[in-house]
Coordinates of C-alpha atoms and ligand atoms in Angstrom, one line a residue:
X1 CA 32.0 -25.5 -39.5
X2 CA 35.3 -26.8 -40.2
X3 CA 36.5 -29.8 -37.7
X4 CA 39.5 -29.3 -35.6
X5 CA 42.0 -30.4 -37.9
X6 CA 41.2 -28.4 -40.8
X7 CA 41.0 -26.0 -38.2
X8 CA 44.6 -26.2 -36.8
X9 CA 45.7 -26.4 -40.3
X10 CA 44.2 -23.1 -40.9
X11 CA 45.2 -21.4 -38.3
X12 CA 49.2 -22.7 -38.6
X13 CA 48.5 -21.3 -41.7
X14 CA 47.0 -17.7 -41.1
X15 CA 49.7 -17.6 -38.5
X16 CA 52.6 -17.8 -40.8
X17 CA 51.4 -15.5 -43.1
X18 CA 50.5 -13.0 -40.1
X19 CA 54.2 -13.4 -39.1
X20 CA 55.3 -12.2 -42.7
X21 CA 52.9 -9.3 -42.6
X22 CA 53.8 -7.9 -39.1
X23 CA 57.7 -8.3 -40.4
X24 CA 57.0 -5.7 -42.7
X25 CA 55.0 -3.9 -40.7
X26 CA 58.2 -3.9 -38.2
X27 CA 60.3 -2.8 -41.3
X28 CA 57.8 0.2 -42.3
X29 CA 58.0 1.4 -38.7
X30 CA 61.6 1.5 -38.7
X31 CA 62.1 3.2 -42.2
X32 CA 59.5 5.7 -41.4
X33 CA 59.8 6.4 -37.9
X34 CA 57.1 9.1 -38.2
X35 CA 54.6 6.6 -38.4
X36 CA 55.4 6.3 -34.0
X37 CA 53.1 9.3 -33.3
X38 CA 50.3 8.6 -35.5
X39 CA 47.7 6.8 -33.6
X40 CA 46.1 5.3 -36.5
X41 CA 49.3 3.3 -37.0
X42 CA 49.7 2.6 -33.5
X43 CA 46.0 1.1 -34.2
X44 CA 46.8 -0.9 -36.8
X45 CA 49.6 -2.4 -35.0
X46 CA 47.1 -3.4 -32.0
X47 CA 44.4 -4.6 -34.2
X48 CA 47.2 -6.8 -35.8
X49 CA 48.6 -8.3 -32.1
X50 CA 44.9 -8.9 -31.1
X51 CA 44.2 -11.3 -34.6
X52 CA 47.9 -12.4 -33.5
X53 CA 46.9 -13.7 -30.1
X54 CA 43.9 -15.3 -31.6
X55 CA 45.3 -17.2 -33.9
X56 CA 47.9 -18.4 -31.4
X57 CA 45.5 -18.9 -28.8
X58 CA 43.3 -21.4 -31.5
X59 CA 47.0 -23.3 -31.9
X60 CA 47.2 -23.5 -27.8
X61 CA 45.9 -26.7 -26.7
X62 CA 43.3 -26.3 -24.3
X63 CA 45.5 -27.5 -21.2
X64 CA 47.4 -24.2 -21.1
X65 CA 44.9 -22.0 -23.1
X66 CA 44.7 -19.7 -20.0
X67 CA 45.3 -16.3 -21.5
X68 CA 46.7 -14.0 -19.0
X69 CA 44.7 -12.1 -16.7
X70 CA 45.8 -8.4 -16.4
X71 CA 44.1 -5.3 -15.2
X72 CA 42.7 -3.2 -18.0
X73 CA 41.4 0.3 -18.3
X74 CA 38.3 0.1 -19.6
X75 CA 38.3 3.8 -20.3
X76 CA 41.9 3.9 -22.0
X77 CA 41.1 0.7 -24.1
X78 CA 37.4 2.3 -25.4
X79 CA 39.9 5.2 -26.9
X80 CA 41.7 2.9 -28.4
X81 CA 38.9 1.1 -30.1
X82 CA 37.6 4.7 -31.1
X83 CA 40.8 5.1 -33.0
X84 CA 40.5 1.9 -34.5
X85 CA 37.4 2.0 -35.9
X86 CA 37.5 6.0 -36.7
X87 CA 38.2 5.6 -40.3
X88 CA 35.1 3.0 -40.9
X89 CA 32.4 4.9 -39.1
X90 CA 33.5 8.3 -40.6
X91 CA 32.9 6.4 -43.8
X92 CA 29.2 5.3 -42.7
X93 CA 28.7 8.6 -40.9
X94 CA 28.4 7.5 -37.5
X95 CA 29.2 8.8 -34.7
X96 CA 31.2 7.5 -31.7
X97 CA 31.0 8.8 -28.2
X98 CA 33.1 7.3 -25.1
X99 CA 31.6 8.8 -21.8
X100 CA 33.0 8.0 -18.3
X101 CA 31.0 8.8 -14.8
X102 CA 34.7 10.2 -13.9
X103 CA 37.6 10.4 -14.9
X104 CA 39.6 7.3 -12.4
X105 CA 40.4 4.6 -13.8
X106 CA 37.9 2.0 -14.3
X107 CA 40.6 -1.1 -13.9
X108 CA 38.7 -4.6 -14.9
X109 CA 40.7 -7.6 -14.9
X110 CA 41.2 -10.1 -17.8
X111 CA 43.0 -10.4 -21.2
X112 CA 43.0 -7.0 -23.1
X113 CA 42.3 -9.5 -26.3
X114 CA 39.1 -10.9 -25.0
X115 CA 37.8 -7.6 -24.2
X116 CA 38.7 -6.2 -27.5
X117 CA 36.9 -9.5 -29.2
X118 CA 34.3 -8.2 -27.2
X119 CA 33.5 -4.7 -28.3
X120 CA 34.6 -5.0 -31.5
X121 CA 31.7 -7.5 -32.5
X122 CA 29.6 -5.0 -30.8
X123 CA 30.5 -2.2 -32.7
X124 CA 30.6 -4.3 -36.0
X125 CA 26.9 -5.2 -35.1
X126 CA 25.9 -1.7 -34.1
X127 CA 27.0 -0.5 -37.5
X128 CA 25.7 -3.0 -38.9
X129 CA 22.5 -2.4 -37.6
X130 CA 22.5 1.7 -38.2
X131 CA 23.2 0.5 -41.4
X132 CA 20.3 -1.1 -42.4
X133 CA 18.0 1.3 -40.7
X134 CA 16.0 3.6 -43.4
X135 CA 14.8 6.8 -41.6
X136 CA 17.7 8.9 -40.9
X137 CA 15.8 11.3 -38.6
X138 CA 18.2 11.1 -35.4
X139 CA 22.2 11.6 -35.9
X140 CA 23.4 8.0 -36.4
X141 CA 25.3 7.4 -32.9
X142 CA 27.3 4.6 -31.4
X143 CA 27.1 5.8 -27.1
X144 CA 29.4 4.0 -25.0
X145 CA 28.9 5.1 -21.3
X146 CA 31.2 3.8 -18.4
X147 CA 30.3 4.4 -14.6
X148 CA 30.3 2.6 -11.2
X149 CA 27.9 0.5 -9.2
X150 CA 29.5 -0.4 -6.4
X151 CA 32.1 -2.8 -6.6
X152 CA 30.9 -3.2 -10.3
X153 CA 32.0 -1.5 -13.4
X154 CA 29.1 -1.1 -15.6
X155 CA 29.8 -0.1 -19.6
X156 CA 26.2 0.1 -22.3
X157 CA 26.3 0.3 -25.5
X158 CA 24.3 2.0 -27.3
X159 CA 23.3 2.0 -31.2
X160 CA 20.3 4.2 -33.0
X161 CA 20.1 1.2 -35.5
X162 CA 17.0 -1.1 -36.4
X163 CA 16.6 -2.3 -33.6
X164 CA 15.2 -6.3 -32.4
X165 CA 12.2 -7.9 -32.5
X166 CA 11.2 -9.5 -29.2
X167 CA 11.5 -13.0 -30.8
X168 CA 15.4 -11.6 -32.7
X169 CA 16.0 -10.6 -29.4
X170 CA 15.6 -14.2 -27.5
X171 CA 17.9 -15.8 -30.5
X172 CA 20.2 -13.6 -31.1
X173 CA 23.0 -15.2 -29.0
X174 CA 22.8 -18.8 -30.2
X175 CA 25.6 -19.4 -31.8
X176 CA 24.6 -19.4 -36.3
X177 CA 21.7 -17.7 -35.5
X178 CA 21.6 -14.5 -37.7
X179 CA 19.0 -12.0 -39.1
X180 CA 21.5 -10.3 -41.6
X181 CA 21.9 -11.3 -45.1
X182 CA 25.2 -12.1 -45.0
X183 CA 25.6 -12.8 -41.4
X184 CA 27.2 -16.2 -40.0
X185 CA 25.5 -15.8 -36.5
X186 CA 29.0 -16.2 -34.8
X187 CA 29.7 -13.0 -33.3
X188 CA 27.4 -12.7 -30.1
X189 CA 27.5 -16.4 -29.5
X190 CA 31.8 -14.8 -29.4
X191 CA 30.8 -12.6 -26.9
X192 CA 28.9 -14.3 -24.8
X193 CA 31.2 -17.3 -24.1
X194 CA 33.6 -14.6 -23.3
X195 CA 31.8 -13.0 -21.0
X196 CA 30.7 -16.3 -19.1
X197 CA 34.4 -17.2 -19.0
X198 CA 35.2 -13.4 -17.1
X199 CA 32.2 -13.3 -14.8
X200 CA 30.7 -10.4 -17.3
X201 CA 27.1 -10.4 -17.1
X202 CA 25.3 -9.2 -20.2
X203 CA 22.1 -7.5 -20.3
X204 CA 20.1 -6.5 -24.4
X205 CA 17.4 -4.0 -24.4
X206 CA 16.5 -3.3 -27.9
X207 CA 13.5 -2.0 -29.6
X208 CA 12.5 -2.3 -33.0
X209 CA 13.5 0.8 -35.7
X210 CA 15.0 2.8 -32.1
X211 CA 17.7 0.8 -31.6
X212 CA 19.6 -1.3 -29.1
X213 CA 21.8 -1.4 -25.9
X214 CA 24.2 -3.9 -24.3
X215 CA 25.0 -3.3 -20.9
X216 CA 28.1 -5.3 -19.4
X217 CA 28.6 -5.7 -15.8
X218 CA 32.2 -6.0 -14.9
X219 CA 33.1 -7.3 -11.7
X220 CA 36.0 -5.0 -9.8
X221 CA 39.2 -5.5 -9.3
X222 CA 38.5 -6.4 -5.8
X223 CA 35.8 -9.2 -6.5
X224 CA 38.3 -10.8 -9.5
X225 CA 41.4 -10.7 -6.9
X226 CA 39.8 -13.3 -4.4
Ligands
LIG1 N1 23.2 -3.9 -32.2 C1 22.3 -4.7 -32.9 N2 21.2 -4.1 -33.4 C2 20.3 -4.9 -34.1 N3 20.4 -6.2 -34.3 C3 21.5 -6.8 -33.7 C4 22.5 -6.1 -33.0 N4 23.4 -7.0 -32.6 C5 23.0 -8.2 -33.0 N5 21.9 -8.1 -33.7 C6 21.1 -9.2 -34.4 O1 21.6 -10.4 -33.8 C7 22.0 -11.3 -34.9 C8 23.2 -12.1 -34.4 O2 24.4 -11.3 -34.3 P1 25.8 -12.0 -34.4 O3 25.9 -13.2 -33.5 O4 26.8 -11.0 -34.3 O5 25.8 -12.6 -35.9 P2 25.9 -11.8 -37.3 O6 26.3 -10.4 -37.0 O7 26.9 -12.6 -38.1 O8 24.5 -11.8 -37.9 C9 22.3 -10.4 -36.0 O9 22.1 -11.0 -37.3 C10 21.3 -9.2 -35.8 O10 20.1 -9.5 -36.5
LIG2 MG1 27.9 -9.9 -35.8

């Protein structure tokens, strides 16, 4: 790892040539205003703001580094990511299914950034780990099911992947601990410090060449508001 100056440095760096790309991002919108209804651009564009407010939020100093709290539809924003990562699993052959208990909103309160940070290094480990599965028996399948437990809001994620060893599974959130060949061991470690900062509790079940589910406990809007 870096230290924190090299760090800023980067960062002040990534975030000038960010602004430079979303410029022209801006301008293609404009000439082409077509590009509006098509919900892969509209993807692109919130991919982009989300890498944005990263980079910004690594620039913050930690004083004021409170990113802002908003209520989010879980439901809504698992859409989104659908569109998002459409084009990547179509080109692995996986499919993606969203399912909600019903069809309320299922409002959970934090920064719409943190929660994408969230599921996308999910889903980049779930294809990941369909990926490096050899039988092909069962339909490759990323299952993403959202219901209600009270005043909870409770979202798994499944994967038909390889799967975890008991003793993967007890590692696999320290932060640099990876069992990929070219993994870094960042992304869980990501996730959980999220989560511990939102009062999301997270819960693996995985087994070995079937495959693996996260379940994440979202407190309410009701419990967050106090
Ligand atoms: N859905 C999954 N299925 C199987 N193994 C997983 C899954 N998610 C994480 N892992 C295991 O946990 C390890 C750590 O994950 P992560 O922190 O994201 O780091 P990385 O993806 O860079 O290896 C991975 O190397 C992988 O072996
Ligand atoms: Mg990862």
């Amino acid at each position: 790892m870096k230290n924190q100056n090299e760090l800023t440095t980067f960062s002040h760096e990534l975030k000038n040539s960010l602004t430079l790309i979303y410029s022209q991002l801006q301008y293609i919108e404009q000439t082409h205003p077509e590009l509006l209804a098509d919900l892969h651009w509209s993807g692109i564009k919130d991919d982009f703001s989300s890498v944005f407010d990263m980079v910004r939020h690594m620039l913050t100093p930690a004083s004021d580094a409170s990113a802002a709290l908003e209520p989010v539809d879980l439901t809504s924003l698992l859409e989104e990511i659908k569109y998002s990562w459409s084009s990547k699993l179509k080109e692995h052959g996986i499919r993606f299914s969203v399912q909600a208990e019903d069809s309320c909103p299922y409002y959970i309160k934090g920064s719409k950034t943190k929660f994408l940070q969230i599921f996308n290094n999910l889903i980049s480990n779930g294809v990941n780990a369909i990926n490096r599965k050899k039988e092909t028996a069962r339909e490759p399948l990323i299952s993403v099911h959202v219901s209600r437990e009270g005043s909870f809001i409770v979202c798994s994620l499944s994967d038909t992947g390889i799967g975890m060893t008991k003793e993967q599974q007890a590692r696999a959130f320290y932060r640099g601990v990876s069992f990929e060949p070219k993994g870094n061991g960042i992304g869980l470690s990501v996730v959980s410090e999220i989560a511990k900062d939102l009062d999301i509790s997270i819960h693996m079940d995985s087994a070995l060449n079937q495959g693996t589910t996260f379940t994440l406990i979202f407190p309410g809007l009701a419990d967050t508001a106090k």
